[in-house]
Amino acid sequence: MIKIENKFLNRIVTYFFDASMEELKNLVDGEIVFVTDRNIFNLHQQKFASQKTIVIEAGEAFKQQASVDYIIAELIKIGATRKTTLIGVGGGVVTDITGYAASVYMRGINFAFVPTTILAMVDAAIGGKNGVDVGLYKNLVGTINQPQFLLYDFNFLQTLPNEEWVNGFAEIIKHACIKDEKLFTDLENNSVDIYKKDVQFLSNLIKKNATIKTNVVIEDEFEKGDRKLLNFGHTFGHAIENLHQLPHGYAVSIGMCMAAKISEEINGFYSEDKLRLEKLLKQYHLPTQCSFDKANVFEILKKDKKRYDASIDFILLNKIGEAKIQSIPLTQLKDLMNQIL
Ligand code: ADP
Ligand code: ZN
């Protein structure tokens, strides 16, 4: 087990890599209550034996306030107190909901995560953003509050469906685009199948990506500046994800291609690098385009959280491995969309 401490503003968050869920009992004082989803619970029941476990339904459709209310009702039934630690074991949906429920139950109890998807390991479980969707609006309600620790048990990945591996690699490619050209090249020289076959190789990739995300967040926990770079591909991505019920990684992949095209139009991003990105996404079985209704997408963009007045903070690439925040007026964005589509 490798232990790394990360200093966030109000808390040190310890990451335990190459760990096993059995080690949790040595890490937590007091009662543990697990939150997980039905798929993970069914596939890994033995890991939850002997602990109180709240099981929610799987999938983004259940990332709603009703699931939080259910968890709170169960916590009351169990008799959870301020000494209870709530541990979310799952993908981004479970970790987001768990962090939020723990942050409001009794005005806040301890919580921690065991991420079980690639996406949660490199992204969703890191950074303290917790919350739920409200109707079509993703992550509209929530808190920023860091967990006590993250425990990485790669054993869970043995049951992860292929589509979820692909989903997670969209965020890994995003990290390479905005922060790490060397990682981009490493990814070009490998494939999902190579990472799947070699746990140590995968573990190094996950550690590297968890570190990239963590460092960006630590520099700017409340998203005043550079944390916004993590939204690369997400402005368009979220809009088409909602409209077309796409998996998050697929939507982000298409969003990154849109952002690369806009970068080419207005930021001097090389056309060859745009093609390099498209090639890498395809290599990791991610889509690079889809047909969508421009007017509908534009309506959703207008309501984006990153919008201020008549402009939107958009993430563009200067080159592979380096990104910047650019405020783009909505009117210009509309023109750009018409131009590149
Ligand atoms: P994310 O936001 O991390 O993509 P979700 O929480 O939406 O993830 O999970 C995606 C899907 O994968 C859900 O159906 C979930 O039940 C399932 N899942 C998560 N982890 C595992 C795992 N280790 N093995 C099998 N299925 C998993
Ligand atoms: Zn994302």
GROMACS .gro file of C-alpha atoms and ligand atoms in nm:
model
  369
    1MET     CA    1   0.000   0.000   0.000
    2ILE     CA    2   0.135   0.342  -0.097
    3LYS     CA    3   0.028   0.637   0.116
    4ILE     CA    4   0.033   0.993  -0.019
    5GLU     CA    5  -0.086   1.297   0.176
    6ASN     CA    6  -0.232   1.592  -0.011
    7LYS     CA    7  -0.277   1.928   0.159
    8PHE     CA    8  -0.604   2.089   0.059
    9LEU     CA    9  -0.714   2.418   0.218
   10ASN     CA   10  -0.907   2.279   0.513
   11ARG     CA   11  -0.790   1.921   0.524
   12ILE     CA   12  -0.512   1.677   0.445
   13VAL     CA   13  -0.656   1.406   0.222
   14THR     CA   14  -0.462   1.079   0.225
   15TYR     CA   15  -0.461   0.864  -0.088
   16PHE     CA   16  -0.395   0.494  -0.032
   17PHE     CA   17  -0.288   0.340  -0.364
   18ASP     CA   18  -0.247  -0.031  -0.434
   19ALA     CA   19  -0.464  -0.096  -0.131
   20SER     CA   20  -0.742  -0.337  -0.045
   21MET     CA   21  -1.084  -0.267   0.098
   22GLU     CA   22  -1.005  -0.497   0.392
   23GLU     CA   23  -0.757  -0.237   0.513
   24LEU     CA   24  -1.036   0.012   0.581
   25LYS     CA   25  -1.099  -0.107   0.934
   26ASN     CA   26  -0.743  -0.004   1.026
   27LEU     CA   27  -0.794   0.342   0.881
   28VAL     CA   28  -1.120   0.446   1.045
   29ASP     CA   29  -1.200   0.502   1.412
   30GLY     CA   30  -1.562   0.447   1.494
   31GLU     CA   31  -1.847   0.308   1.290
   32ILE     CA   32  -1.829   0.270   0.911
   33VAL     CA   33  -2.138   0.286   0.691
   34PHE     CA   34  -2.090   0.207   0.322
   35VAL     CA   35  -2.284   0.360   0.036
   36THR     CA   36  -2.267   0.177  -0.294
   37ASP     CA   37  -2.485   0.105  -0.595
   38ARG     CA   38  -2.673  -0.213  -0.676
   39ASN     CA   39  -2.435  -0.334  -0.951
   40ILE     CA   40  -2.126  -0.301  -0.737
   41PHE     CA   41  -2.298  -0.452  -0.436
   42ASN     CA   42  -2.411  -0.756  -0.636
   43LEU     CA   43  -2.070  -0.809  -0.795
   44HIS     CA   44  -1.862  -0.759  -0.479
   45GLN     CA   45  -2.091  -0.861  -0.192
   46GLN     CA   46  -1.813  -1.027   0.005
   47LYS     CA   47  -1.636  -0.691   0.035
   48PHE     CA   48  -1.937  -0.542   0.215
   49ALA     CA   49  -2.004  -0.839   0.443
   50SER     CA   50  -2.016  -0.750   0.812
   51GLN     CA   51  -2.064  -0.375   0.750
   52LYS     CA   52  -2.377  -0.168   0.730
   53THR     CA   53  -2.431  -0.084   0.365
   54ILE     CA   54  -2.677   0.153   0.200
   55VAL     CA   55  -2.743   0.047  -0.158
   56ILE     CA   56  -2.869   0.300  -0.411
   57GLU     CA   57  -2.976   0.240  -0.770
   58ALA     CA   58  -2.696   0.258  -1.029
   59GLY     CA   59  -2.653   0.525  -1.291
   60GLU     CA   60  -2.659   0.898  -1.355
   61ALA     CA   61  -3.043   0.901  -1.359
   62PHE     CA   62  -3.030   0.838  -0.983
   63LYS     CA   63  -2.786   1.121  -0.913
   64GLN     CA   64  -3.078   1.321  -0.779
   65GLN     CA   65  -3.187   1.465  -0.446
   66ALA     CA   66  -3.421   1.167  -0.392
   67SER     CA   67  -3.117   0.938  -0.352
   68VAL     CA   68  -2.969   1.174  -0.092
   69ASP     CA   69  -3.300   1.174   0.097
   70TYR     CA   70  -3.299   0.795   0.087
   71ILE     CA   71  -2.944   0.779   0.228
   72ILE     CA   72  -3.036   1.023   0.504
   73ALA     CA   73  -3.345   0.818   0.594
   74GLU     CA   74  -3.129   0.504   0.610
   75LEU     CA   75  -2.868   0.681   0.825
   76ILE     CA   76  -3.141   0.777   1.069
   77LYS     CA   77  -3.268   0.416   1.074
   78ILE     CA   78  -2.916   0.285   1.136
   79GLY     CA   79  -2.869   0.542   1.410
   80ALA     CA   80  -2.562   0.700   1.250
   81THR     CA   81  -2.400   0.967   1.466
   82ARG     CA   82  -2.136   1.238   1.422
   83LYS     CA   83  -1.878   0.963   1.488
   84THR     CA   84  -1.993   0.760   1.187
   85THR     CA   85  -1.776   0.764   0.872
   86LEU     CA   86  -1.971   0.731   0.549
   87ILE     CA   87  -1.768   0.557   0.280
   88GLY     CA   88  -1.882   0.580  -0.082
   89VAL     CA   89  -1.773   0.274  -0.280
   90GLY     CA   90  -1.841   0.323  -0.646
   91GLY     CA   91  -1.816   0.538  -0.953
   92GLY     CA   92  -1.864   0.911  -0.972
   93VAL     CA   93  -2.235   0.891  -0.905
   94VAL     CA   94  -2.185   0.713  -0.573
   95THR     CA   95  -1.892   0.928  -0.461
   96ASP     CA   96  -2.072   1.253  -0.551
   97ILE     CA   97  -2.389   1.156  -0.368
   98THR     CA   98  -2.204   1.017  -0.066
   99GLY     CA   99  -1.993   1.329  -0.022
  100TYR     CA  100  -2.301   1.547  -0.042
  101ALA     CA  101  -2.514   1.336   0.193
  102ALA     CA  102  -2.229   1.320   0.447
  103SER     CA  103  -2.177   1.696   0.422
  104VAL     CA  104  -2.535   1.774   0.518
  105TYR     CA  105  -2.627   1.489   0.756
  106MET     CA  106  -2.606   1.638   1.109
  107ARG     CA  107  -2.442   1.937   0.938
  108GLY     CA  108  -2.154   1.717   0.832
  109ILE     CA  109  -2.000   1.382   0.924
  110ASN     CA  110  -1.672   1.225   0.811
  111PHE     CA  111  -1.663   1.059   0.474
  112ALA     CA  112  -1.420   0.882   0.245
  113PHE     CA  113  -1.424   0.714  -0.095
  114VAL     CA  114  -1.326   0.387  -0.255
  115PRO     CA  115  -1.351   0.475  -0.626
  116THR     CA  116  -1.434   0.173  -0.843
  117THR     CA  117  -1.430   0.317  -1.196
  118ILE     CA  118  -1.134   0.458  -1.387
  119LEU     CA  119  -1.326   0.785  -1.411
  120ALA     CA  120  -1.380   0.810  -1.037
  121MET     CA  121  -1.018   0.710  -0.964
  122VAL     CA  122  -0.864   0.981  -1.180
  123ASP     CA  123  -1.132   1.247  -1.158
  124ALA     CA  124  -1.470   1.230  -0.986
  125ALA     CA  125  -1.352   1.117  -0.641
  126ILE     CA  126  -1.083   1.387  -0.632
  127GLY     CA  127  -1.128   1.751  -0.547
  128GLY     CA  128  -1.417   1.768  -0.305
  129LYS     CA  129  -1.699   1.861  -0.542
  130ASN     CA  130  -2.004   1.666  -0.431
  131GLY     CA  131  -2.360   1.700  -0.545
  132VAL     CA  132  -2.656   1.595  -0.753
  133ASP     CA  133  -2.818   1.680  -1.084
  134VAL     CA  134  -3.147   1.868  -1.089
  135GLY     CA  135  -3.349   1.746  -1.384
  136LEU     CA  136  -3.128   1.798  -1.687
  137TYR     CA  137  -2.886   2.030  -1.509
  138LYS     CA  138  -2.576   1.843  -1.405
  139ASN     CA  139  -2.427   1.902  -1.060
  140LEU     CA  140  -2.646   2.204  -1.003
  141VAL     CA  141  -2.674   2.150  -0.627
  142GLY     CA  142  -2.397   2.040  -0.394
  143THR     CA  143  -2.103   2.120  -0.171
  144ILE     CA  144  -1.726   2.157  -0.192
  145ASN     CA  145  -1.590   1.949   0.093
  146GLN     CA  146  -1.291   1.714   0.096
  147PRO     CA  147  -1.312   1.348   0.202
  148GLN     CA  148  -1.084   1.214   0.478
  149PHE     CA  149  -0.913   0.976   0.239
  150LEU     CA  150  -0.934   0.785  -0.088
  151LEU     CA  151  -0.858   0.415  -0.099
  152TYR     CA  152  -0.769   0.261  -0.435
  153ASP     CA  153  -0.847  -0.110  -0.460
  154PHE     CA  154  -0.777  -0.211  -0.821
  155ASN     CA  155  -0.947  -0.541  -0.760
  156PHE     CA  156  -1.278  -0.370  -0.840
  157LEU     CA  157  -1.166  -0.304  -1.196
  158GLN     CA  158  -1.185  -0.673  -1.279
  159THR     CA  159  -1.561  -0.638  -1.315
  160LEU     CA  160  -1.567  -0.294  -1.477
  161PRO     CA  161  -1.749  -0.309  -1.814
  162ASN     CA  162  -1.547  -0.211  -2.119
  163GLU     CA  163  -1.758   0.098  -2.185
  164GLU     CA  164  -1.663   0.232  -1.842
  165TRP     CA  165  -1.292   0.182  -1.912
  166VAL     CA  166  -1.332   0.382  -2.230
  167ASN     CA  167  -1.526   0.652  -2.043
  168GLY     CA  168  -1.246   0.695  -1.790
  169PHE     CA  169  -0.980   0.729  -2.057
  170ALA     CA  170  -1.154   1.042  -2.187
  171GLU     CA  171  -1.058   1.220  -1.862
  172ILE     CA  172  -0.705   1.076  -1.879
  173ILE     CA  173  -0.664   1.213  -2.232
  174LYS     CA  174  -0.807   1.543  -2.109
  175HIS     CA  175  -0.538   1.562  -1.839
  176ALA     CA  176  -0.269   1.496  -2.100
  177CYS     CA  177  -0.410   1.771  -2.325
  178ILE     CA  178  -0.417   2.040  -2.059
  179LYS     CA  179  -0.111   1.952  -1.848
  180ASP     CA  180   0.120   1.681  -1.972
  181GLU     CA  181   0.252   1.632  -2.323
  182LYS     CA  182   0.465   1.337  -2.212
  183LEU     CA  183   0.151   1.160  -2.088
  184PHE     CA  184  -0.010   1.229  -2.427
  185THR     CA  185   0.282   1.057  -2.601
  186ASP     CA  186   0.271   0.764  -2.357
  187LEU     CA  187  -0.098   0.721  -2.435
  188GLU     CA  188  -0.023   0.728  -2.809
  189ASN     CA  189   0.217   0.439  -2.758
  190ASN     CA  190  -0.033   0.224  -2.565
  191SER     CA  191  -0.398   0.115  -2.561
  192VAL     CA  192  -0.681   0.031  -2.322
  193ASP     CA  193  -0.601  -0.338  -2.365
  194ILE     CA  194  -0.235  -0.292  -2.271
  195TYR     CA  195  -0.333  -0.104  -1.953
  196LYS     CA  196  -0.597  -0.367  -1.871
  197LYS     CA  197  -0.344  -0.648  -1.885
  198ASP     CA  198  -0.082  -0.495  -1.656
  199VAL     CA  199  -0.201  -0.384  -1.312
  200GLN     CA  200   0.127  -0.214  -1.219
  201PHE     CA  201   0.135  -0.019  -1.545
  202LEU     CA  202  -0.227   0.082  -1.489
  203SER     CA  203  -0.159   0.172  -1.128
  204ASN     CA  204   0.118   0.410  -1.240
  205LEU     CA  205  -0.116   0.569  -1.494
  206ILE     CA  206  -0.387   0.618  -1.232
  207LYS     CA  207  -0.142   0.761  -0.977
  208LYS     CA  208  -0.010   1.005  -1.236
  209ASN     CA  209  -0.360   1.119  -1.330
  210ALA     CA  210  -0.482   1.142  -0.972
  211THR     CA  211  -0.178   1.361  -0.905
  212ILE     CA  212  -0.244   1.587  -1.205
  213LYS     CA  213  -0.603   1.647  -1.095
  214THR     CA  214  -0.505   1.690  -0.730
  215ASN     CA  215  -0.238   1.947  -0.804
  216VAL     CA  216  -0.470   2.153  -1.020
  217VAL     CA  217  -0.734   2.149  -0.745
  218ILE     CA  218  -0.488   2.231  -0.466
  219GLU     CA  219  -0.375   2.539  -0.656
  220ASP     CA  220  -0.732   2.662  -0.691
  221GLU     CA  221  -0.979   2.475  -0.473
  222PHE     CA  222  -1.270   2.711  -0.525
  223GLU     CA  223  -1.232   2.742  -0.901
  224LYS     CA  224  -1.134   3.105  -0.928
  225GLY     CA  225  -0.884   3.032  -1.202
  226ASP     CA  226  -0.680   2.733  -1.313
  227ARG     CA  227  -0.919   2.465  -1.184
  228LYS     CA  228  -1.138   2.570  -1.475
  229LEU     CA  229  -0.883   2.407  -1.707
  230LEU     CA  230  -1.028   2.073  -1.596
  231ASN     CA  231  -1.344   2.174  -1.781
  232PHE     CA  232  -1.167   2.124  -2.114
  233GLY     CA  233  -1.420   1.947  -2.339
  234HIS     CA  234  -1.691   1.977  -2.075
  235THR     CA  235  -1.884   2.286  -2.180
  236PHE     CA  236  -2.005   2.127  -2.504
  237GLY     CA  237  -1.969   1.786  -2.347
  238HIS     CA  238  -2.225   1.844  -2.075
  239ALA     CA  239  -2.469   1.999  -2.321
  240ILE     CA  240  -2.467   1.702  -2.560
  241GLU     CA  241  -2.447   1.451  -2.274
  242ASN     CA  242  -2.780   1.573  -2.146
  243LEU     CA  243  -2.947   1.610  -2.481
  244HIS     CA  244  -2.844   1.273  -2.618
  245GLN     CA  245  -2.802   1.067  -2.301
  246LEU     CA  246  -2.440   0.998  -2.392
  247PRO     CA  247  -2.197   0.840  -2.146
  248HIS     CA  248  -1.994   1.120  -1.985
  249GLY     CA  249  -1.661   1.021  -2.139
  250TYR     CA  250  -1.810   1.000  -2.488
  251ALA     CA  251  -1.961   1.345  -2.452
  252VAL     CA  252  -1.634   1.489  -2.320
  253SER     CA  253  -1.446   1.328  -2.607
  254ILE     CA  254  -1.673   1.501  -2.861
  255GLY     CA  255  -1.650   1.821  -2.653
  256MET     CA  256  -1.269   1.809  -2.664
  257CYS     CA  257  -1.282   1.781  -3.043
  258MET     CA  258  -1.511   2.086  -3.059
  259ALA     CA  259  -1.282   2.279  -2.825
  260ALA     CA  260  -0.979   2.178  -3.033
  261LYS     CA  261  -1.151   2.313  -3.345
  262ILE     CA  262  -1.233   2.639  -3.170
  263SER     CA  263  -0.871   2.652  -3.046
  264GLU     CA  264  -0.759   2.616  -3.406
  265GLU     CA  265  -0.994   2.896  -3.519
  266ILE     CA  266  -0.911   3.155  -3.257
  267ASN     CA  267  -0.603   3.043  -3.062
  268GLY     CA  268  -0.348   2.931  -3.321
  269PHE     CA  269  -0.369   2.566  -3.209
  270TYR     CA  270  -0.205   2.363  -3.487
  271SER     CA  271  -0.430   2.169  -3.718
  272GLU     CA  272  -0.185   1.872  -3.697
  273ASP     CA  273  -0.226   1.867  -3.318
  274LYS     CA  274  -0.604   1.869  -3.354
  275LEU     CA  275  -0.571   1.565  -3.582
  276ARG     CA  276  -0.333   1.403  -3.331
  277LEU     CA  277  -0.598   1.444  -3.059
  278GLU     CA  278  -0.873   1.299  -3.279
  279LYS     CA  279  -0.650   1.003  -3.363
  280LEU     CA  280  -0.572   0.937  -2.996
  281LEU     CA  281  -0.940   0.951  -2.899
  282LYS     CA  282  -1.025   0.700  -3.172
  283GLN     CA  283  -0.738   0.478  -3.057
  284TYR     CA  284  -0.909   0.465  -2.716
  285HIS     CA  285  -1.246   0.384  -2.881
  286LEU     CA  286  -1.391   0.727  -2.808
  287PRO     CA  287  -1.620   0.915  -3.050
  288THR     CA  288  -1.497   1.238  -3.208
  289GLN     CA  289  -1.826   1.370  -3.342
  290CYS     CA  290  -2.200   1.324  -3.330
  291SER     CA  291  -2.495   1.490  -3.497
  292PHE     CA  292  -2.688   1.722  -3.272
  293ASP     CA  293  -2.927   2.008  -3.293
  294LYS     CA  294  -2.720   2.328  -3.274
  295ALA     CA  295  -3.010   2.538  -3.145
  296ASN     CA  296  -3.080   2.298  -2.858
  297VAL     CA  297  -2.715   2.277  -2.761
  298PHE     CA  298  -2.686   2.652  -2.768
  299GLU     CA  299  -2.988   2.689  -2.537
  300ILE     CA  300  -2.820   2.462  -2.282
  301LEU     CA  301  -2.485   2.645  -2.314
  302LYS     CA  302  -2.663   2.966  -2.225
  303LYS     CA  303  -2.748   2.813  -1.886
  304ASP     CA  304  -2.399   2.675  -1.817
  305LYS     CA  305  -2.257   2.736  -1.467
  306LYS     CA  306  -1.944   2.878  -1.627
  307ARG     CA  307  -2.143   3.156  -1.792
  308TYR     CA  308  -2.110   3.510  -1.668
  309ASP     CA  309  -2.349   3.762  -1.820
  310ALA     CA  310  -2.319   3.731  -2.195
  311SER     CA  311  -1.990   3.538  -2.203
  312ILE     CA  312  -1.879   3.189  -2.118
  313ASP     CA  313  -1.540   3.078  -1.982
  314PHE     CA  314  -1.418   2.834  -2.243
  315ILE     CA  315  -1.105   2.619  -2.221
  316LEU     CA  316  -0.882   2.630  -2.526
  317LEU     CA  317  -0.553   2.458  -2.605
  318ASN     CA  318  -0.239   2.656  -2.681
  319LYS     CA  319  -0.065   2.332  -2.767
  320ILE     CA  320  -0.082   1.972  -2.650
  321GLY     CA  321  -0.007   1.981  -2.278
  322GLU     CA  322  -0.103   2.346  -2.229
  323ALA     CA  323  -0.445   2.505  -2.199
  324LYS     CA  324  -0.591   2.846  -2.121
  325ILE     CA  325  -0.916   3.003  -2.010
  326GLN     CA  326  -1.078   3.227  -2.268
  327SER     CA  327  -1.393   3.422  -2.211
  328ILE     CA  328  -1.602   3.394  -2.529
  329PRO     CA  329  -1.913   3.606  -2.583
  330LEU     CA  330  -2.219   3.389  -2.650
  331THR     CA  331  -2.276   3.564  -2.981
  332GLN     CA  332  -1.924   3.472  -3.096
  333LEU     CA  333  -1.969   3.118  -2.970
  334LYS     CA  334  -2.281   3.084  -3.181
  335ASP     CA  335  -2.091   3.203  -3.489
  336LEU     CA  336  -1.803   2.966  -3.414
  337MET     CA  337  -2.042   2.674  -3.379
  338ASN     CA  338  -2.197   2.752  -3.714
  339GLN     CA  339  -1.852   2.784  -3.869
  340ILE     CA  340  -1.704   2.457  -3.746
  341LEU     CA  341  -2.010   2.234  -3.771
  342ADP     P1  342  -1.871   0.725  -1.330
  342ADP     O1  343  -1.938   0.856  -1.299
  342ADP     O2  344  -1.748   0.702  -1.250
  342ADP     O3  345  -1.857   0.695  -1.475
  342ADP     P2  346  -2.104   0.568  -1.235
  342ADP     O4  347  -2.112   0.583  -1.089
  342ADP     O5  348  -2.210   0.627  -1.321
  342ADP     O6  349  -1.963   0.611  -1.281
  342ADP     O7  350  -2.087   0.415  -1.271
  342ADP     C1  351  -2.094   0.370  -1.402
  342ADP     C2  352  -2.152   0.230  -1.406
  342ADP     O8  353  -2.049   0.136  -1.373
  342ADP     C3  354  -2.264   0.207  -1.307
  342ADP     O9  355  -2.359   0.127  -1.369
  342ADP     C4  356  -2.195   0.132  -1.194
  342ADP    O10  357  -2.285   0.049  -1.126
  342ADP     C5  358  -2.092   0.051  -1.267
  342ADP     N1  359  -1.972   0.019  -1.191
  342ADP     C6  360  -1.897   0.103  -1.118
  342ADP     N2  361  -1.787   0.041  -1.071
  342ADP     C7  362  -1.795  -0.086  -1.115
  342ADP     C8  363  -1.709  -0.200  -1.103
  342ADP     N3  364  -1.594  -0.192  -1.040
  342ADP     N4  365  -1.750  -0.315  -1.162
  342ADP     C9  366  -1.866  -0.319  -1.232
  342ADP     N5  367  -1.948  -0.216  -1.249
  342ADP    C10  368  -1.913  -0.101  -1.193
  343ZN      ZN  369  -1.564   1.489  -1.669
   0.00000   0.00000   0.00000
